[in-house]
């Protein structure tokens, strides 16, 4: 009886063949990690995670659900479990890339919105409209929650928020140069104020979609116009 027949007779299964690596070979480098994160499969995982965070927050965006719902090229859905680990090393690094993706997308939306503003009334309207980008705030608040127990994500979030205020300050300075924003207030202070206004209104709406924001929005419109 050969060895293969002996294994079958004993009731033992033959050892499983390898399906390939589940994570990159160590040591890794930042350059390789960045290149891997740009792969189509990795980008699909980032988009799926962002979508699930927007739909139901961190609890909804389980690793299994991310693997199952990420879209492959051609529209087919689903990746094998372990794909997150292969491309990112784990959930925390994936969320760092989701945070960066969301940050850049938000900057692009805000920059395009403010470039269309020509007067103080339009500025007030634009600021209030940005507060209604609830998917963005659902993702951002979820990432901030996850960052409490993920040190790398916490560091990345701090850097991204600092960059957000710096870029928004540049946009305010551009509005001042065009005569849309007031000349006296400090651009950095205005950036923090406008950011706080939109974040606060979004938080109220997310906490209770039925809350009556009409009077507050009317007051915010007047206040935004008064500083514009």
Short mmCIF file of C-alpha atoms in Angstrom, two decimals:
data_model
loop_
_atom_site.label_atom_id
_atom_site.label_comp_id
_atom_site.label_asym_id
_atom_site.label_seq_id
_atom_site.Cartn_x
_atom_site.Cartn_y
_atom_site.Cartn_z
CA UNK A 1 0.00 0.00 0.00
CA UNK A 2 1.53 3.27 -1.06
CA UNK A 3 1.66 6.36 1.16
CA UNK A 4 -1.36 7.96 -0.51
CA UNK A 5 -3.48 4.87 0.06
CA UNK A 6 -2.23 4.68 3.64
CA UNK A 7 -3.46 8.23 4.30
CA UNK A 8 -6.87 7.42 2.87
CA UNK A 9 -7.11 4.22 4.87
CA UNK A 10 -6.29 6.04 8.08
CA UNK A 11 -9.05 8.60 7.44
CA UNK A 12 -6.65 11.51 7.29
CA UNK A 13 -6.85 14.11 4.57
CA UNK A 14 -3.71 14.90 2.61
CA UNK A 15 -2.18 18.26 3.46
CA UNK A 16 -3.82 21.19 1.68
CA UNK A 17 -1.89 22.74 -1.12
CA UNK A 18 -0.85 26.34 -0.70
CA UNK A 19 -3.16 28.97 -2.21
CA UNK A 20 -0.45 31.60 -2.25
CA UNK A 21 0.63 34.20 0.31
CA UNK A 22 -1.93 35.81 2.60
CA UNK A 23 0.37 38.71 3.36
CA UNK A 24 3.46 40.24 1.77
CA UNK A 25 6.81 38.74 2.62
CA UNK A 26 8.66 40.66 5.33
CA UNK A 27 10.45 42.98 5.47
CA UNK A 28 8.08 45.41 3.76
CA UNK A 29 8.89 48.96 2.68
CA UNK A 30 6.69 52.07 2.46
CA UNK A 31 7.22 52.14 -1.30
CA UNK A 32 6.00 48.57 -1.76
CA UNK A 33 3.08 49.13 0.60
CA UNK A 34 2.05 52.22 -1.36
CA UNK A 35 2.32 50.39 -4.68
CA UNK A 36 0.25 47.49 -3.37
CA UNK A 37 -2.44 49.89 -2.09
CA UNK A 38 -2.83 51.28 -5.62
CA UNK A 39 -3.64 47.88 -7.10
CA UNK A 40 -7.20 47.54 -8.46
CA UNK A 41 -8.15 44.98 -5.82
CA UNK A 42 -6.85 47.20 -3.02
CA UNK A 43 -8.73 50.21 -4.37
CA UNK A 44 -11.90 48.09 -4.56
CA UNK A 45 -11.48 47.21 -0.86
CA UNK A 46 -11.01 50.89 0.03
CA UNK A 47 -14.17 51.89 -1.84
CA UNK A 48 -16.18 49.05 -0.30
CA UNK A 49 -15.04 49.98 3.21
CA UNK A 50 -15.91 53.62 2.64
CA UNK A 51 -19.36 52.67 1.36
CA UNK A 52 -20.06 50.39 4.34
CA UNK A 53 -18.91 53.06 6.81
CA UNK A 54 -21.31 55.50 5.15
CA UNK A 55 -24.17 52.99 5.32
CA UNK A 56 -23.81 51.86 8.92
CA UNK A 57 -20.54 52.84 10.55
CA UNK A 58 -17.64 50.69 11.79
CA UNK A 59 -19.88 47.94 13.19
CA UNK A 60 -21.46 47.43 9.78
CA UNK A 61 -18.12 47.44 7.95
CA UNK A 62 -16.94 44.02 9.13
CA UNK A 63 -13.96 42.45 7.39
CA UNK A 64 -16.18 39.71 5.96
CA UNK A 65 -18.69 42.20 4.60
CA UNK A 66 -15.88 44.24 3.03
CA UNK A 67 -14.51 41.12 1.32
CA UNK A 68 -17.98 40.05 0.17
CA UNK A 69 -19.14 43.39 -1.26
CA UNK A 70 -16.01 44.80 -2.89
CA UNK A 71 -16.47 44.92 -6.66
CA UNK A 72 -13.95 43.30 -8.96
CA UNK A 73 -13.15 44.69 -12.40
CA UNK A 74 -16.06 43.76 -14.62
CA UNK A 75 -18.64 44.11 -11.86
CA UNK A 76 -18.30 40.73 -10.13
CA UNK A 77 -18.36 41.05 -6.35
CA UNK A 78 -16.36 39.38 -3.64
CA UNK A 79 -12.75 38.68 -2.68
CA UNK A 80 -11.38 35.74 -0.68
CA UNK A 81 -10.95 36.28 3.04
CA UNK A 82 -7.37 37.33 3.63
CA UNK A 83 -7.27 39.82 0.76
CA UNK A 84 -7.26 42.74 3.21
CA UNK A 85 -4.34 41.17 4.99
CA UNK A 86 -2.45 40.64 1.76
CA UNK A 87 -2.81 44.18 0.45
CA UNK A 88 -2.77 46.14 3.71
CA UNK A 89 -1.44 43.85 6.43
CA UNK A 90 -4.65 44.25 8.43
CA UNK A 91 -7.74 46.33 9.08
CA UNK A 92 -5.97 49.30 10.65
CA UNK A 93 -3.80 50.03 7.61
CA UNK A 94 -6.84 49.63 5.36
CA UNK A 95 -8.65 52.29 7.41
CA UNK A 96 -5.66 54.61 7.11
CA UNK A 97 -6.05 54.44 3.33
CA UNK A 98 -9.81 54.91 3.62
CA UNK A 99 -9.17 58.05 5.69
CA UNK A 100 -6.75 59.38 3.06
CA UNK A 101 -9.21 58.58 0.26
CA UNK A 102 -12.02 60.39 2.09
CA UNK A 103 -9.79 63.36 2.89
CA UNK A 104 -8.78 63.92 -0.72
CA UNK A 105 -12.34 63.47 -2.00
CA UNK A 106 -13.64 65.97 0.56
CA UNK A 107 -10.99 68.54 -0.34
CA UNK A 108 -11.91 68.20 -4.01
CA UNK A 109 -15.65 68.68 -3.32
CA UNK A 110 -15.08 71.73 -1.11
CA UNK A 111 -12.57 73.32 -3.46
CA UNK A 112 -14.93 72.97 -6.42
CA UNK A 113 -17.86 74.33 -4.39
CA UNK A 114 -15.97 77.40 -3.16
CA UNK A 115 -14.59 78.22 -6.60
CA UNK A 116 -18.16 78.74 -7.78
CA UNK A 117 -18.91 81.25 -5.01
CA UNK A 118 -19.09 84.90 -6.13
CA UNK A 119 -20.63 86.73 -3.16
CA UNK A 120 -21.41 86.42 0.55
CA UNK A 121 -24.90 85.00 0.01
CA UNK A 122 -23.56 82.23 -2.23
CA UNK A 123 -20.84 81.55 0.33
CA UNK A 124 -23.37 81.06 3.11
CA UNK A 125 -25.40 78.72 0.91
CA UNK A 126 -22.30 76.74 -0.05
CA UNK A 127 -21.24 76.29 3.60
CA UNK A 128 -24.67 75.00 4.57
CA UNK A 129 -24.80 72.66 1.59
CA UNK A 130 -21.48 71.14 2.60
CA UNK A 131 -22.99 70.33 6.01
CA UNK A 132 -25.50 68.08 4.25
CA UNK A 133 -22.80 65.77 2.87
CA UNK A 134 -23.86 63.21 5.46
CA UNK A 135 -22.07 60.23 3.91
CA UNK A 136 -18.79 62.05 4.41
CA UNK A 137 -19.49 62.80 8.06
CA UNK A 138 -20.71 59.27 8.74
CA UNK A 139 -17.39 57.97 7.38
CA UNK A 140 -15.33 60.60 9.20
CA UNK A 141 -17.01 60.10 12.58
CA UNK A 142 -16.69 56.32 12.21
CA UNK A 143 -12.98 56.59 11.48
CA UNK A 144 -12.49 58.86 14.50
CA UNK A 145 -14.23 56.26 16.65
CA UNK A 146 -12.02 53.46 15.33
CA UNK A 147 -8.92 55.59 15.89
CA UNK A 148 -9.40 55.37 19.67
CA UNK A 149 -7.98 51.85 19.65
CA UNK A 150 -5.82 52.06 16.51
CA UNK A 151 -2.64 54.12 17.11
CA UNK A 152 -1.54 54.27 13.47
CA UNK A 153 -4.98 55.43 12.37
CA UNK A 154 -5.02 58.00 15.17
CA UNK A 155 -1.74 59.51 13.96
CA UNK A 156 -2.97 59.53 10.36
CA UNK A 157 -6.24 61.18 11.36
CA UNK A 158 -4.45 63.94 13.27
CA UNK A 159 -2.25 64.65 10.23
CA UNK A 160 -5.22 64.65 7.85
CA UNK A 161 -7.28 67.03 10.00
CA UNK A 162 -4.30 69.37 10.24
CA UNK A 163 -3.95 69.24 6.46
CA UNK A 164 -7.71 69.84 6.07
CA UNK A 165 -7.53 73.09 8.05
CA UNK A 166 -4.36 74.16 6.21
CA UNK A 167 -5.95 73.57 2.80
CA UNK A 168 -9.21 75.23 3.86
CA UNK A 169 -7.20 78.22 5.09
CA UNK A 170 -5.69 78.50 1.60
CA UNK A 171 -9.18 78.42 0.09
CA UNK A 172 -10.33 81.16 2.47
CA UNK A 173 -7.32 83.27 1.50
CA UNK A 174 -8.28 82.82 -2.14
CA UNK A 175 -11.83 83.95 -1.36
CA UNK A 176 -10.42 87.00 0.45
CA UNK A 177 -8.28 87.83 -2.59
CA UNK A 178 -11.41 87.70 -4.75
CA UNK A 179 -13.30 89.94 -2.32
CA UNK A 180 -15.79 87.21 -1.33
CA UNK A 181 -14.52 86.63 2.21
CA UNK A 182 -13.90 89.57 4.59
CA UNK A 183 -10.49 91.17 4.62
CA UNK A 184 -10.13 91.56 8.40
CA UNK A 185 -10.52 88.08 10.02
CA UNK A 186 -7.57 85.72 10.03
CA UNK A 187 -8.00 83.08 7.27
CA UNK A 188 -7.02 80.27 9.64
CA UNK A 189 -9.59 81.37 12.21
CA UNK A 190 -12.28 81.56 9.53
CA UNK A 191 -11.33 78.09 8.27
CA UNK A 192 -11.71 76.62 11.76
CA UNK A 193 -15.02 78.44 12.24
CA UNK A 194 -16.48 77.30 8.93
CA UNK A 195 -15.29 73.73 9.46
CA UNK A 196 -16.79 73.66 12.95
CA UNK A 197 -20.09 75.00 11.64
CA UNK A 198 -20.47 72.31 8.99
CA UNK A 199 -19.31 69.48 11.28
CA UNK A 200 -21.69 70.58 14.05
CA UNK A 201 -24.74 70.80 11.81
CA UNK A 202 -23.96 67.41 10.29
CA UNK A 203 -23.56 65.82 13.74
CA UNK A 204 -26.98 67.10 14.81
CA UNK A 205 -28.60 65.75 11.68
CA UNK A 206 -26.91 62.36 12.02
CA UNK A 207 -27.91 62.08 15.67
CA UNK A 208 -31.55 62.79 14.91
CA UNK A 209 -32.67 63.12 11.27
CA UNK A 210 -36.05 64.44 12.49
CA UNK A 211 -34.56 67.37 14.40
CA UNK A 212 -35.91 70.77 13.32
CA UNK A 213 -32.92 72.63 11.93
CA UNK A 214 -34.83 75.31 10.06
CA UNK A 215 -34.35 78.13 12.60
CA UNK A 216 -30.74 77.11 13.23
CA UNK A 217 -30.00 77.00 9.50
CA UNK A 218 -31.56 80.44 9.03
CA UNK A 219 -29.42 81.82 11.85
CA UNK A 220 -26.34 80.07 10.47
CA UNK A 221 -27.02 81.62 7.08
CA UNK A 222 -27.14 85.09 8.62
CA UNK A 223 -24.04 84.39 10.71
CA UNK A 224 -22.09 83.02 7.76
CA UNK A 225 -23.09 86.07 5.74
CA UNK A 226 -22.05 88.37 8.58
CA UNK A 227 -18.50 86.98 8.55
CA UNK A 228 -18.40 86.92 4.77
#
